[in-house]
PDB file of C-alpha atoms in Angstrom:
ATOM      1  CA  UNK R   1     -14.344   5.165 -13.704  1.00  0.00           C
ATOM      2  CA  UNK R   2     -16.658   2.535 -12.552  1.00  0.00           C
ATOM      3  CA  UNK R   3     -15.562  -0.631 -10.878  1.00  0.00           C
ATOM      4  CA  UNK R   4     -16.285  -2.412 -14.504  1.00  0.00           C
ATOM      5  CA  UNK R   5     -13.496  -0.418 -15.994  1.00  0.00           C
ATOM      6  CA  UNK R   6     -10.694  -0.164 -13.665  1.00  0.00           C
ATOM      7  CA  UNK R   7      -7.121   1.055 -14.763  1.00  0.00           C
ATOM      8  CA  UNK R   8      -5.053  -1.710 -15.923  1.00  0.00           C
ATOM      9  CA  UNK R   9      -2.363  -2.486 -13.175  1.00  0.00           C
ATOM     10  CA  UNK R  10      -0.073  -5.458 -14.312  1.00  0.00           C
ATOM     11  CA  UNK R  11       0.614  -7.685 -11.354  1.00  0.00           C
ATOM     12  CA  UNK R  12       4.236  -8.073 -12.059  1.00  0.00           C
ATOM     13  CA  UNK R  13       4.557  -4.470 -12.208  1.00  0.00           C
ATOM     14  CA  UNK R  14       2.539  -3.187  -9.251  1.00  0.00           C
ATOM     15  CA  UNK R  15       2.059  -6.179  -6.731  1.00  0.00           C
ATOM     16  CA  UNK R  16       4.782  -8.300  -5.715  1.00  0.00           C
ATOM     17  CA  UNK R  17       4.708 -11.244  -3.604  1.00  0.00           C
ATOM     18  CA  UNK R  18       7.951  -9.973  -1.738  1.00  0.00           C
ATOM     19  CA  UNK R  19       5.770  -6.784  -0.849  1.00  0.00           C
ATOM     20  CA  UNK R  20       3.114  -8.747   0.775  1.00  0.00           C
ATOM     21  CA  UNK R  21       2.794  -9.318   4.710  1.00  0.00           C
ATOM     22  CA  UNK R  22       0.030 -11.186   6.809  1.00  0.00           C
ATOM     23  CA  UNK R  23      -0.525 -10.388  10.786  1.00  0.00           C
ATOM     24  CA  UNK R  24       2.828  -8.239  11.196  1.00  0.00           C
ATOM     25  CA  UNK R  25       3.281  -6.549  14.624  1.00  0.00           C
ATOM     26  CA  UNK R  26       4.258  -3.145  14.629  1.00  0.00           C
ATOM     27  CA  UNK R  27       4.849  -0.703  17.557  1.00  0.00           C
ATOM     28  CA  UNK R  28       3.372   2.458  15.843  1.00  0.00           C
ATOM     29  CA  UNK R  29       2.751   3.751  12.512  1.00  0.00           C
ATOM     30  CA  UNK R  30       6.680   5.057  11.683  1.00  0.00           C
ATOM     31  CA  UNK R  31       7.729   1.600  12.415  1.00  0.00           C
ATOM     32  CA  UNK R  32       5.318   0.239   9.723  1.00  0.00           C
ATOM     33  CA  UNK R  33       6.197   2.796   7.587  1.00  0.00           C
ATOM     34  CA  UNK R  34      10.506   1.921   7.716  1.00  0.00           C
ATOM     35  CA  UNK R  35       9.468  -2.029   7.463  1.00  0.00           C
ATOM     36  CA  UNK R  36       7.414  -1.350   4.130  1.00  0.00           C
ATOM     37  CA  UNK R  37      10.257   0.874   2.887  1.00  0.00           C
ATOM     38  CA  UNK R  38      12.920  -1.633   4.039  1.00  0.00           C
ATOM     39  CA  UNK R  39      11.118  -4.587   2.072  1.00  0.00           C
ATOM     40  CA  UNK R  40      10.455  -2.534  -0.964  1.00  0.00           C
ATOM     41  CA  UNK R  41      14.267  -1.701  -1.196  1.00  0.00           C
ATOM     42  CA  UNK R  42      15.169  -5.258  -0.530  1.00  0.00           C
ATOM     43  CA  UNK R  43      12.997  -6.164  -3.628  1.00  0.00           C
ATOM     44  CA  UNK R  44      14.611  -3.239  -5.754  1.00  0.00           C
ATOM     45  CA  UNK R  45      11.454  -0.766  -5.984  1.00  0.00           C
ATOM     46  CA  UNK R  46      13.441   1.785  -4.204  1.00  0.00           C
ATOM     47  CA  UNK R  47      17.071   2.663  -4.327  1.00  0.00           C
ATOM     48  CA  UNK R  48      18.461   4.618  -0.905  1.00  0.00           C
ATOM     49  CA  UNK R  49      15.043   5.249   0.439  1.00  0.00           C
ATOM     50  CA  UNK R  50      15.515   8.519   2.243  1.00  0.00           C
ATOM     51  CA  UNK R  51      13.568  10.455  -0.181  1.00  0.00           C
ATOM     52  CA  UNK R  52      10.623   8.548  -0.732  1.00  0.00           C
ATOM     53  CA  UNK R  53      10.620   8.177   3.350  1.00  0.00           C
ATOM     54  CA  UNK R  54      10.255  11.751   3.378  1.00  0.00           C
ATOM     55  CA  UNK R  55       7.772  12.356   0.811  1.00  0.00           C
ATOM     56  CA  UNK R  56       5.583   9.712   2.835  1.00  0.00           C
ATOM     57  CA  UNK R  57       6.169  11.227   6.169  1.00  0.00           C
ATOM     58  CA  UNK R  58       5.544  14.795   4.738  1.00  0.00           C
ATOM     59  CA  UNK R  59       2.293  13.315   3.360  1.00  0.00           C
ATOM     60  CA  UNK R  60       1.116  12.262   6.722  1.00  0.00           C
ATOM     61  CA  UNK R  61       2.069  15.275   8.220  1.00  0.00           C
ATOM     62  CA  UNK R  62      -0.054  17.374   6.346  1.00  0.00           C
ATOM     63  CA  UNK R  63      -3.133  14.645   7.056  1.00  0.00           C
ATOM     64  CA  UNK R  64      -3.301  11.029   8.082  1.00  0.00           C
ATOM     65  CA  UNK R  65      -3.717   8.409   5.645  1.00  0.00           C
ATOM     66  CA  UNK R  66      -5.953   6.150   7.283  1.00  0.00           C
ATOM     67  CA  UNK R  67      -9.149   5.970   5.240  1.00  0.00           C
ATOM     68  CA  UNK R  68     -11.507   4.469   7.491  1.00  0.00           C
ATOM     69  CA  UNK R  69     -12.320   0.769   7.736  1.00  0.00           C
ATOM     70  CA  UNK R  70      -9.069   0.041   9.588  1.00  0.00           C
ATOM     71  CA  UNK R  71      -7.225   1.067   6.542  1.00  0.00           C
ATOM     72  CA  UNK R  72      -4.283   3.204   6.098  1.00  0.00           C
ATOM     73  CA  UNK R  73      -2.568   4.209   2.408  1.00  0.00           C
ATOM     74  CA  UNK R  74       0.544   6.141   3.171  1.00  0.00           C
ATOM     75  CA  UNK R  75       2.158   6.967  -0.320  1.00  0.00           C
ATOM     76  CA  UNK R  76       4.846   9.220  -1.964  1.00  0.00           C
ATOM     77  CA  UNK R  77       6.740  10.015  -4.915  1.00  0.00           C
ATOM     78  CA  UNK R  78      10.130   9.977  -5.102  1.00  0.00           C
ATOM     79  CA  UNK R  79      13.208   9.687  -7.687  1.00  0.00           C
ATOM     80  CA  UNK R  80      14.384   6.802  -5.557  1.00  0.00           C
ATOM     81  CA  UNK R  81      11.330   4.691  -6.586  1.00  0.00           C
ATOM     82  CA  UNK R  82      12.879   2.824  -9.084  1.00  0.00           C
ATOM     83  CA  UNK R  83       9.507   1.158 -10.301  1.00  0.00           C
ATOM     84  CA  UNK R  84       5.486   1.681  -8.937  1.00  0.00           C
ATOM     85  CA  UNK R  85       4.488  -0.794  -6.304  1.00  0.00           C
ATOM     86  CA  UNK R  86       1.930  -1.203  -3.376  1.00  0.00           C
ATOM     87  CA  UNK R  87       3.373  -2.941  -0.588  1.00  0.00           C
ATOM     88  CA  UNK R  88       0.640  -4.491   1.742  1.00  0.00           C
ATOM     89  CA  UNK R  89       0.365  -5.341   5.021  1.00  0.00           C
ATOM     90  CA  UNK R  90      -2.207  -6.899   7.659  1.00  0.00           C
ATOM     91  CA  UNK R  91      -1.608  -6.234  11.039  1.00  0.00           C
ATOM     92  CA  UNK R  92      -2.078  -8.824  14.191  1.00  0.00           C
ATOM     93  CA  UNK R  93      -2.588  -5.761  16.666  1.00  0.00           C
ATOM     94  CA  UNK R  94      -4.332  -2.364  15.563  1.00  0.00           C
ATOM     95  CA  UNK R  95      -2.000   0.397  15.375  1.00  0.00           C
ATOM     96  CA  UNK R  96      -2.585   3.954  16.151  1.00  0.00           C
ATOM     97  CA  UNK R  97      -2.699   6.018  12.685  1.00  0.00           C
ATOM     98  CA  UNK R  98      -3.266   9.277  13.358  1.00  0.00           C
ATOM     99  CA  UNK R  99      -6.812   9.145  15.463  1.00  0.00           C
ATOM    100  CA  UNK R 100      -7.475   5.829  14.027  1.00  0.00           C
ATOM    101  CA  UNK R 101      -7.164   2.346  14.475  1.00  0.00           C
ATOM    102  CA  UNK R 102      -5.577   0.202  11.123  1.00  0.00           C
ATOM    103  CA  UNK R 103      -5.308  -3.266  10.578  1.00  0.00           C
ATOM    104  CA  UNK R 104      -4.260  -3.145   6.836  1.00  0.00           C
ATOM    105  CA  UNK R 105      -1.433  -1.123   5.191  1.00  0.00           C
ATOM    106  CA  UNK R 106      -1.633  -0.420   1.412  1.00  0.00           C
ATOM    107  CA  UNK R 107       1.759   1.873   0.741  1.00  0.00           C
ATOM    108  CA  UNK R 108       1.985   3.266  -2.586  1.00  0.00           C
ATOM    109  CA  UNK R 109       5.255   4.520  -4.069  1.00  0.00           C
ATOM    110  CA  UNK R 110       5.502   5.630  -7.530  1.00  0.00           C
ATOM    111  CA  UNK R 111       8.541   7.561  -9.218  1.00  0.00           C
ATOM    112  CA  UNK R 112       8.370  11.555  -9.295  1.00  0.00           C
ATOM    113  CA  UNK R 113       8.113  11.587 -12.917  1.00  0.00           C
ATOM    114  CA  UNK R 114       4.873   9.375 -12.335  1.00  0.00           C
ATOM    115  CA  UNK R 115       3.128  11.540  -9.582  1.00  0.00           C
ATOM    116  CA  UNK R 116       0.567  13.090 -11.392  1.00  0.00           C
ATOM    117  CA  UNK R 117      -1.036  10.399 -13.094  1.00  0.00           C
ATOM    118  CA  UNK R 118      -0.290   7.236 -12.251  1.00  0.00           C
ATOM    119  CA  UNK R 119       0.114   7.817  -8.232  1.00  0.00           C
ATOM    120  CA  UNK R 120      -3.359   9.640  -8.258  1.00  0.00           C
ATOM    121  CA  UNK R 121      -4.802   6.150 -10.646  1.00  0.00           C
ATOM    122  CA  UNK R 122      -3.429   3.618  -7.997  1.00  0.00           C
ATOM    123  CA  UNK R 123      -4.876   5.852  -5.092  1.00  0.00           C
ATOM    124  CA  UNK R 124      -8.369   6.328  -6.618  1.00  0.00           C
ATOM    125  CA  UNK R 125      -8.429   2.413  -7.516  1.00  0.00           C
ATOM    126  CA  UNK R 126      -7.370   0.833  -4.322  1.00  0.00           C
ATOM    127  CA  UNK R 127      -9.878   3.445  -2.529  1.00  0.00           C
ATOM    128  CA  UNK R 128     -12.710   2.397  -4.706  1.00  0.00           C
ATOM    129  CA  UNK R 129     -11.910  -1.348  -4.135  1.00  0.00           C
ATOM    130  CA  UNK R 130     -11.339  -0.822  -0.022  1.00  0.00           C
ATOM    131  CA  UNK R 131     -15.132   0.832  -0.070  1.00  0.00           C
ATOM    132  CA  UNK R 132     -16.538  -2.896  -0.462  1.00  0.00           C
ATOM    133  CA  UNK R 133     -16.607  -5.395   2.401  1.00  0.00           C
ATOM    134  CA  UNK R 134     -15.863  -8.432   0.295  1.00  0.00           C
ATOM    135  CA  UNK R 135     -12.395  -7.067  -0.378  1.00  0.00           C
ATOM    136  CA  UNK R 136     -11.412  -5.971   3.011  1.00  0.00           C
ATOM    137  CA  UNK R 137     -12.623  -9.313   4.152  1.00  0.00           C
ATOM    138  CA  UNK R 138     -10.713 -11.157   1.987  1.00  0.00           C
ATOM    139  CA  UNK R 139      -7.396  -9.010   2.764  1.00  0.00           C
ATOM    140  CA  UNK R 140      -7.799  -9.360   6.441  1.00  0.00           C
ATOM    141  CA  UNK R 141      -8.803 -12.906   6.495  1.00  0.00           C
ATOM    142  CA  UNK R 142      -5.869 -14.153   4.668  1.00  0.00           C
ATOM    143  CA  UNK R 143      -3.668 -16.469   6.451  1.00  0.00           C
ATOM    144  CA  UNK R 144      -0.632 -16.697   4.262  1.00  0.00           C
ATOM    145  CA  UNK R 145       1.165 -13.886   2.159  1.00  0.00           C
ATOM    146  CA  UNK R 146       0.461 -16.066  -0.968  1.00  0.00           C
ATOM    147  CA  UNK R 147      -3.547 -16.090  -0.249  1.00  0.00           C
ATOM    148  CA  UNK R 148      -2.721 -12.354   0.446  1.00  0.00           C
ATOM    149  CA  UNK R 149      -1.577 -11.764  -3.121  1.00  0.00           C
ATOM    150  CA  UNK R 150      -3.760 -14.051  -4.994  1.00  0.00           C
ATOM    151  CA  UNK R 151      -6.424 -11.334  -3.608  1.00  0.00           C
ATOM    152  CA  UNK R 152      -4.576  -8.498  -4.765  1.00  0.00           C
ATOM    153  CA  UNK R 153      -3.519 -10.324  -8.539  1.00  0.00           C
ATOM    154  CA  UNK R 154      -7.739 -11.425  -8.741  1.00  0.00           C
ATOM    155  CA  UNK R 155      -8.702  -7.648  -8.191  1.00  0.00           C
ATOM    156  CA  UNK R 156      -6.785  -6.561 -10.970  1.00  0.00           C
ATOM    157  CA  UNK R 157      -8.713  -8.594 -13.369  1.00  0.00           C
ATOM    158  CA  UNK R 158     -11.939  -7.011 -12.218  1.00  0.00           C
TER     159      UNK R 158
END
């Protein structure tokens, strides 16, 4: 798919202002993952959370989800994800994620039954956009959660 014909991700289902965070401080990647899972749970995107967390950590054990450009995309699918989401956080002080330094996290969660199609579509869509300097710059330079959310909302319409 080209950048001109992205998948249609509806903001109200995928991005949620409750799941956008700016300049957070984390000790390490596990701290960041735990925080984002708790916030997704508070936003009603996850029930329980342990199965989803296992899915994310299993993926991290297989290979780091740091993708370059100071970005990590931890992701997983499980039955305790009630609806697909992307939780986004910028980090005040970069943390080590595998072998790479990370300042931006895009955590993807999808229900188990959507693992193959939607999970991969979201991952591919994010990856394509993250290749663009202007996208990364807008994300990292957002100073409020509202500003970050607006950056993400505009992208959906490309």
